[in-house]
PDB file of C-alpha atoms in Angstrom:
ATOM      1  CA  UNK Z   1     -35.982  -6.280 -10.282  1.00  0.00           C
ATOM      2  CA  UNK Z   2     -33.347  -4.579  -8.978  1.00  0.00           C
ATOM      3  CA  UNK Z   3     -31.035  -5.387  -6.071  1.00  0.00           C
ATOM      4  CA  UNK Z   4     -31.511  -2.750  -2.774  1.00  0.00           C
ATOM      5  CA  UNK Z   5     -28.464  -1.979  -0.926  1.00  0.00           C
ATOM      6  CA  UNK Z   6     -29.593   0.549   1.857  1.00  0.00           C
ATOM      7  CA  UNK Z   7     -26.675   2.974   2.427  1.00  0.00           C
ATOM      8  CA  UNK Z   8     -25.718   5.463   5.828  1.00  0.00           C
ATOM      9  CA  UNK Z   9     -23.737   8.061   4.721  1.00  0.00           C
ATOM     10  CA  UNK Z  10     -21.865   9.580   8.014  1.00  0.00           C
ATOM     11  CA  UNK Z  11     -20.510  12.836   7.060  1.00  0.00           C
ATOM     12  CA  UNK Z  12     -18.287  14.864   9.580  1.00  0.00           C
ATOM     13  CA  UNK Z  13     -18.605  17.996  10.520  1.00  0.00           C
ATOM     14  CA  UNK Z  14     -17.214  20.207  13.028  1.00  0.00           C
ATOM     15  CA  UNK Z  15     -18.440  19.803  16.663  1.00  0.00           C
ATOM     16  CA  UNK Z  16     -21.013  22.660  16.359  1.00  0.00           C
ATOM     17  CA  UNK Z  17     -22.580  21.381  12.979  1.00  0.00           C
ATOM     18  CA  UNK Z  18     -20.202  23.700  11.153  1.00  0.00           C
ATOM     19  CA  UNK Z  19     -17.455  22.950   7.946  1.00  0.00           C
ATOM     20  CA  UNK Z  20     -19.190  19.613   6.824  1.00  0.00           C
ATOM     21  CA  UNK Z  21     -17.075  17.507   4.030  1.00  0.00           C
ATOM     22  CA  UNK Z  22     -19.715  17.466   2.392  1.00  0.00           C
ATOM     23  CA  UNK Z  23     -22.857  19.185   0.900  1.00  0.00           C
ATOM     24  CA  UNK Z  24     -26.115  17.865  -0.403  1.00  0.00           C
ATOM     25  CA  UNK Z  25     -25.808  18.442  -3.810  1.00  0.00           C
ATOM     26  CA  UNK Z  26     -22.186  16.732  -3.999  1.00  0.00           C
ATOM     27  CA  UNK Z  27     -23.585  13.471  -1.944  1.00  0.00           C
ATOM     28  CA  UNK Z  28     -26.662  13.298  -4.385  1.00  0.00           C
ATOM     29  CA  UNK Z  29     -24.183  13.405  -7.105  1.00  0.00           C
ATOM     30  CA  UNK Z  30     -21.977  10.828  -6.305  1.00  0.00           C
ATOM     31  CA  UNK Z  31     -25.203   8.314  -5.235  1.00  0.00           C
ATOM     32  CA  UNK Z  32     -26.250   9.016  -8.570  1.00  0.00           C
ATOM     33  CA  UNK Z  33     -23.198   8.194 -10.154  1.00  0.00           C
ATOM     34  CA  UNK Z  34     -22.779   5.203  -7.993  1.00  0.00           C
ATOM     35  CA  UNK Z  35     -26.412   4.303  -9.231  1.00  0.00           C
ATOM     36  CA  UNK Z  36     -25.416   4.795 -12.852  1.00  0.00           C
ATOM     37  CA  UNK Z  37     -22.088   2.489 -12.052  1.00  0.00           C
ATOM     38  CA  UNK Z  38     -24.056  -0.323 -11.083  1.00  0.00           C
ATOM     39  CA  UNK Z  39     -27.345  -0.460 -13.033  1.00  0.00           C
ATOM     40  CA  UNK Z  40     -25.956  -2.687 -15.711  1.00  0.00           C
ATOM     41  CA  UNK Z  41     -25.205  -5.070 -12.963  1.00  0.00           C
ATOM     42  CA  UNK Z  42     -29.207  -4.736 -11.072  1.00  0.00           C
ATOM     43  CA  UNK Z  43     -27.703  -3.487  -7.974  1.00  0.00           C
ATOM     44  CA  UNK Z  44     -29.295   0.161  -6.103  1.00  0.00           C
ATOM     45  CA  UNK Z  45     -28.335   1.831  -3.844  1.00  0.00           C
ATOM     46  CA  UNK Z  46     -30.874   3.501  -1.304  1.00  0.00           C
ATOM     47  CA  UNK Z  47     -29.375   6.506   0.634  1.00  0.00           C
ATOM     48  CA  UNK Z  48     -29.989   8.410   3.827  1.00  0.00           C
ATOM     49  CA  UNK Z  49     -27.546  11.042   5.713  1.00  0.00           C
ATOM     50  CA  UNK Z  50     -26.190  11.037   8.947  1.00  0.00           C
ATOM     51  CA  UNK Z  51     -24.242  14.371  10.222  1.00  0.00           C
ATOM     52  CA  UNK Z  52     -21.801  13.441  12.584  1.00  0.00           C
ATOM     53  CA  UNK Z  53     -21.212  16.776  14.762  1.00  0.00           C
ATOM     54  CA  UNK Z  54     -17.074  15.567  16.068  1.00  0.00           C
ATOM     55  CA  UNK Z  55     -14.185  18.465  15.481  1.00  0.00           C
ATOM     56  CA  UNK Z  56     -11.503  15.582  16.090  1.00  0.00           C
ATOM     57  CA  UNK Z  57     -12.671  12.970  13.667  1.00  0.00           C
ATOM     58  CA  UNK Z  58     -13.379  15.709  10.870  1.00  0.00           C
ATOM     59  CA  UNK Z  59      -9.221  14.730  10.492  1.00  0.00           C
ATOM     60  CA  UNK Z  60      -9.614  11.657  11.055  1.00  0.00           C
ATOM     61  CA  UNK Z  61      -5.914   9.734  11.934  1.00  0.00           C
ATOM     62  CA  UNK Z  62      -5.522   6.329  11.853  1.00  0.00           C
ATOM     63  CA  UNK Z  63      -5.558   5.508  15.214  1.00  0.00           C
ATOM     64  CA  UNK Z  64      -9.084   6.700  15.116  1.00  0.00           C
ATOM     65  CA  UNK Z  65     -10.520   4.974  12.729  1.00  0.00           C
ATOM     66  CA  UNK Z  66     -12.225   1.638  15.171  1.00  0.00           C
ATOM     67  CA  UNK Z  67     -13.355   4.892  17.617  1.00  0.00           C
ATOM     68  CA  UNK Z  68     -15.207   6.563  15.408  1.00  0.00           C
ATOM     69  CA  UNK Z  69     -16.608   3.696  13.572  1.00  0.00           C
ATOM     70  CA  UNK Z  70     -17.969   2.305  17.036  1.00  0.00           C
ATOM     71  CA  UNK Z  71     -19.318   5.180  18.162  1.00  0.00           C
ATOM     72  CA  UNK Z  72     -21.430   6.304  14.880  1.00  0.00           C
ATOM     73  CA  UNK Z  73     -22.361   2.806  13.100  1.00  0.00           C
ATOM     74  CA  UNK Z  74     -25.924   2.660  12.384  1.00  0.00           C
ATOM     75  CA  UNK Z  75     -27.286  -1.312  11.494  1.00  0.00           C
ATOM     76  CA  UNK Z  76     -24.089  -2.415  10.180  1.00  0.00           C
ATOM     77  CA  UNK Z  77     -25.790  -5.948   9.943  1.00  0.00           C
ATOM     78  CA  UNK Z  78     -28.199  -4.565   7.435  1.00  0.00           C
ATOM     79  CA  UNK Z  79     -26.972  -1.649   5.747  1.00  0.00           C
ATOM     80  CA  UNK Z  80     -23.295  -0.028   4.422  1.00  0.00           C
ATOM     81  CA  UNK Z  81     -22.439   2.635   6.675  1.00  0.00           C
ATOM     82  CA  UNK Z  82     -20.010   5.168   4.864  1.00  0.00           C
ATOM     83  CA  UNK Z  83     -17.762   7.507   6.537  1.00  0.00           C
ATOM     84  CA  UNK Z  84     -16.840  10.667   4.973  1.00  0.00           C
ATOM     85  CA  UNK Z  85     -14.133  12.512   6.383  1.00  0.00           C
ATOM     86  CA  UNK Z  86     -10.522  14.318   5.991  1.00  0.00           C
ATOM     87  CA  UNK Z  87      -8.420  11.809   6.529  1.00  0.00           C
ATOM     88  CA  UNK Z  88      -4.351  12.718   7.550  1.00  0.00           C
ATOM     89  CA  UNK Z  89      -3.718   9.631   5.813  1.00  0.00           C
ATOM     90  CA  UNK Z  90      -3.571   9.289   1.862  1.00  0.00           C
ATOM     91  CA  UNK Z  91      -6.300   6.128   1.360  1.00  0.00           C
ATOM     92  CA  UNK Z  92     -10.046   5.311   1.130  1.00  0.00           C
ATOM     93  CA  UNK Z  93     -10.518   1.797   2.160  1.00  0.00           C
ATOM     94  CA  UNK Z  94     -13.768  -1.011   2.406  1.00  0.00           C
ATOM     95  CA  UNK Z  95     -14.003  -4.089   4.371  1.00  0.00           C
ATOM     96  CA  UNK Z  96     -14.463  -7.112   1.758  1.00  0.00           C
ATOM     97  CA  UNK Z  97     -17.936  -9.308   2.868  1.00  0.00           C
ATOM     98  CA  UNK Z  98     -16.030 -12.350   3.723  1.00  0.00           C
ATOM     99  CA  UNK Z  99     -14.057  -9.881   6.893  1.00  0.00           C
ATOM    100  CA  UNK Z 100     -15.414 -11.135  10.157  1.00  0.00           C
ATOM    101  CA  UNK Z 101     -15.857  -7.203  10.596  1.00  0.00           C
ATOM    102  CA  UNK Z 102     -17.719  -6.775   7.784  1.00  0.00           C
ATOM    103  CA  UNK Z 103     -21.521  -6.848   9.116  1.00  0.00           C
ATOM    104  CA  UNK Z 104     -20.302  -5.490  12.592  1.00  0.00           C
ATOM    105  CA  UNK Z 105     -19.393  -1.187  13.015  1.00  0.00           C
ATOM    106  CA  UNK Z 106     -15.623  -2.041  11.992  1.00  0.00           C
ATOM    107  CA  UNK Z 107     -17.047  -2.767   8.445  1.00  0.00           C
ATOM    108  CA  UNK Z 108     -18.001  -0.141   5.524  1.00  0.00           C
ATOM    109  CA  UNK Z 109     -16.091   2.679   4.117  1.00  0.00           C
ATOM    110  CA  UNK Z 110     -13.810   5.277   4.997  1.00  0.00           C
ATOM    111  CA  UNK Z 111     -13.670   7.389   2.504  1.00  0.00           C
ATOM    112  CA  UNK Z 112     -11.237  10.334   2.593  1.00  0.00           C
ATOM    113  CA  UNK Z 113     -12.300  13.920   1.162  1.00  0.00           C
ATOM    114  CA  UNK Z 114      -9.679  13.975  -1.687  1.00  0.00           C
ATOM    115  CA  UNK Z 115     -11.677  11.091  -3.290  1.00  0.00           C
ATOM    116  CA  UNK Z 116     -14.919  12.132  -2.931  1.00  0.00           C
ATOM    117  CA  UNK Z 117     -14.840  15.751  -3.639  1.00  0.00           C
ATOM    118  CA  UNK Z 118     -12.971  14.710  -6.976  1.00  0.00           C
ATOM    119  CA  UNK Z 119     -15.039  16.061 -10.516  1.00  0.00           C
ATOM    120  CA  UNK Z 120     -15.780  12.671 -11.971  1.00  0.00           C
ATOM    121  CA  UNK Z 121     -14.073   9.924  -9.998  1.00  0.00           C
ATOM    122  CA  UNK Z 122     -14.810   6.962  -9.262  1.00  0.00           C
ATOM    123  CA  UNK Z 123     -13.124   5.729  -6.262  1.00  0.00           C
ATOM    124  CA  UNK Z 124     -16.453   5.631  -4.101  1.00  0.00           C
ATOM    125  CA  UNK Z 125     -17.514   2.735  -6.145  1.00  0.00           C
ATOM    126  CA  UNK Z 126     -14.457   1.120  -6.234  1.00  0.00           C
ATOM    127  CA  UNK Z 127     -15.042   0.907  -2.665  1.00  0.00           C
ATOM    128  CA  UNK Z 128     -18.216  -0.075  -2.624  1.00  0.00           C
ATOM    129  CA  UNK Z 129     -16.929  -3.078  -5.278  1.00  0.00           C
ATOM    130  CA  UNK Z 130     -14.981  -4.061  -2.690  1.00  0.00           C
ATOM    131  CA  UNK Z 131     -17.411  -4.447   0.043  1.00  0.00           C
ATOM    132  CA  UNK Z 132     -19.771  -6.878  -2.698  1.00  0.00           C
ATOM    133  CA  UNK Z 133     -16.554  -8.795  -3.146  1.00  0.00           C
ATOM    134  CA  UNK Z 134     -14.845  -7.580  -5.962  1.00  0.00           C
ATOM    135  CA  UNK Z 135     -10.629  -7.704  -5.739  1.00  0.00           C
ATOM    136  CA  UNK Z 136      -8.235  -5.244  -7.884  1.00  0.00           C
ATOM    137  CA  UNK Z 137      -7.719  -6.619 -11.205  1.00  0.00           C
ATOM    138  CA  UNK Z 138      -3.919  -6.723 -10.319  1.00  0.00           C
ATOM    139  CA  UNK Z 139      -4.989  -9.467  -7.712  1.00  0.00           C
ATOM    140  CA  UNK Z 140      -3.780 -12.768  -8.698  1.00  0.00           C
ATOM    141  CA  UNK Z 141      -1.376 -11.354 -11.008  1.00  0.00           C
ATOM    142  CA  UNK Z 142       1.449  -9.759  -8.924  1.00  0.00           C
ATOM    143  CA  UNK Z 143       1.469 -11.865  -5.920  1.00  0.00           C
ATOM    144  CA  UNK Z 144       1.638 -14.841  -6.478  1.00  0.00           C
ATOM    145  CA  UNK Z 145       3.730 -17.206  -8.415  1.00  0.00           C
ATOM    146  CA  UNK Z 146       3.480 -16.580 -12.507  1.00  0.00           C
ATOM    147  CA  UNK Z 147       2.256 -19.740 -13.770  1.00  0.00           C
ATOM    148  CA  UNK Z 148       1.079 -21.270 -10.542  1.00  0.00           C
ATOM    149  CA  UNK Z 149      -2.669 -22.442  -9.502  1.00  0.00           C
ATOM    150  CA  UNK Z 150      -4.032 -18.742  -8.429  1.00  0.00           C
ATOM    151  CA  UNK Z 151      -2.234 -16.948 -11.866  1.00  0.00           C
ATOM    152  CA  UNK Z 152      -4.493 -15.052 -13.640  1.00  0.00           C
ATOM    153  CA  UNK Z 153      -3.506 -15.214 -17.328  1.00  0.00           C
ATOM    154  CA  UNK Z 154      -5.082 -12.732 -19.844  1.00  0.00           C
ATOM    155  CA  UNK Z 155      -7.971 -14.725 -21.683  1.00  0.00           C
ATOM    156  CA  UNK Z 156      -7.289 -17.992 -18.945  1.00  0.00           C
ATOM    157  CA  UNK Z 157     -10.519 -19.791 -19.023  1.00  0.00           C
ATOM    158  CA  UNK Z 158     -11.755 -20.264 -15.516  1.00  0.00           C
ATOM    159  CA  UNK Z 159     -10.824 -17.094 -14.464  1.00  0.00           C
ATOM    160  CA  UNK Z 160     -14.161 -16.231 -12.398  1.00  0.00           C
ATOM    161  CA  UNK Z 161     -11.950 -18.517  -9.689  1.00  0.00           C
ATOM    162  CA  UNK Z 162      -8.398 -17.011 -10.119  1.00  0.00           C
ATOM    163  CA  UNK Z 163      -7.429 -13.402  -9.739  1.00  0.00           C
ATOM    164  CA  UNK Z 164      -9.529 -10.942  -9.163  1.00  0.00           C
ATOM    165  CA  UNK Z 165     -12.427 -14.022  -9.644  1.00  0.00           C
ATOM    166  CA  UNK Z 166     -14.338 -12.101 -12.006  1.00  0.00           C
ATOM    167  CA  UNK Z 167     -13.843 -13.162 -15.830  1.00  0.00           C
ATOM    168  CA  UNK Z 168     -15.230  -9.736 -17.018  1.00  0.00           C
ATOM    169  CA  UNK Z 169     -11.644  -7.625 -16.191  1.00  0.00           C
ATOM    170  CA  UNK Z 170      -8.694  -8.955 -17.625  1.00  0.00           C
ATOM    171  CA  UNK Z 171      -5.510  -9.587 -15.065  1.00  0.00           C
ATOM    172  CA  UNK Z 172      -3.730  -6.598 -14.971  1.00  0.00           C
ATOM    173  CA  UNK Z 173      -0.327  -6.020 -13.063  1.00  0.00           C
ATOM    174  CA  UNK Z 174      -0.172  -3.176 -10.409  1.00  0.00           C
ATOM    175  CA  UNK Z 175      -0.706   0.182 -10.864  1.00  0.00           C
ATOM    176  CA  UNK Z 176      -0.790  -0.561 -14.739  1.00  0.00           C
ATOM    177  CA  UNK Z 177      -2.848   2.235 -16.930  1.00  0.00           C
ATOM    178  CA  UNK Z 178      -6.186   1.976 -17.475  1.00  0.00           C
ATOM    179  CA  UNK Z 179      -7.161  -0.093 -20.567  1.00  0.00           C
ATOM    180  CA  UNK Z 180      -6.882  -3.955 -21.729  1.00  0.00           C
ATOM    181  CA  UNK Z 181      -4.381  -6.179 -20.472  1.00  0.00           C
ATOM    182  CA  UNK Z 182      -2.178  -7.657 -22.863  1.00  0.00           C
ATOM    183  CA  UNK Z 183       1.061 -10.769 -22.051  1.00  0.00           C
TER     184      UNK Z 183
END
């Protein structure tokens, strides 16, 4: 069987229900595809929709990120609330499990419209790798001292506790294109 993640997506619209970021045939496309992403692995995700009626957080700044997240979290200690917004800053960003934050409304996602309005990407469950755990590839690699006790190195073989602690992505350095790794 498969494991259930149960998942609130909070999508903003303007104070009077109007302009939201988001229609219902984009948000059952990218559950599906987030579905399809991590089937191999026995993970679903269950979905339901919450319309957040705020003018001022449909741009969302940074400064009010915690706001909005306190006001709108629903269960954070049992599901993975997802906010959905224009953001005036140029990120989408998860809280990892281990965060202190991470089961209480400062947890989830923010995810900003230029990633999840885009045909085919998959930055949504990027985030939502991050929030089971997962680290960037480049993790282990840049940071920290080549050679040293946390270096990744391409085929190393313990690497489910180095790097990005997951022995099925090779170490990769930052930014670096899309492919396998090689020294």
């Amino acid at each position: 069987g498969s494991i259930i993640i149960r998942v609130v997506l909070h999508i903003l619209q303007n104070d009077n229900g109007s302009n939201p970021i988001s229609n219902t045939a984009l948000i059952v496309e990218k559950m599906q595809h987030l579905n399809e992403d991590f089937a191999p692995s026995g993970i679903e995700f269950e979905y339901s929709v919450n319309y957040v009626n705020s003018t001022a957080w449909r741009v969302l700044d940074e400064s009010e990120i915690s706001a909005m997240k306190e006001a709108t979290a629903i269960k954070p200690d049992s599901q993975l609330n997802v906010w959905v917004t224009t953001v005036a800053f140029n990120y989408s960003f998860a809280t990892f499990p281990f965060d202190n934050r991470a089961l209480s409304p400062q947890g989830g996602i923010v995810m900003g419209h230029f990633h999840w309005v885009g045909d085919g990407n998959s930055v949504f469950a990027h985030e939502v790798g991050h929030c089971l755990g997962l680290f960037h590839t480049f993790n282990g690699v840049d940071e920290v001292t080549k050679c040293g006790p946390c270096y990744e190195e391409v085929g190393a073989p313990d690497r489910d506790v180095l790097g990005d602690r997951c022995s099925d992505t090779e170490p990769a350095p930052t930014n670096a294109p899309c492919g396998t790794m090689s020294e």
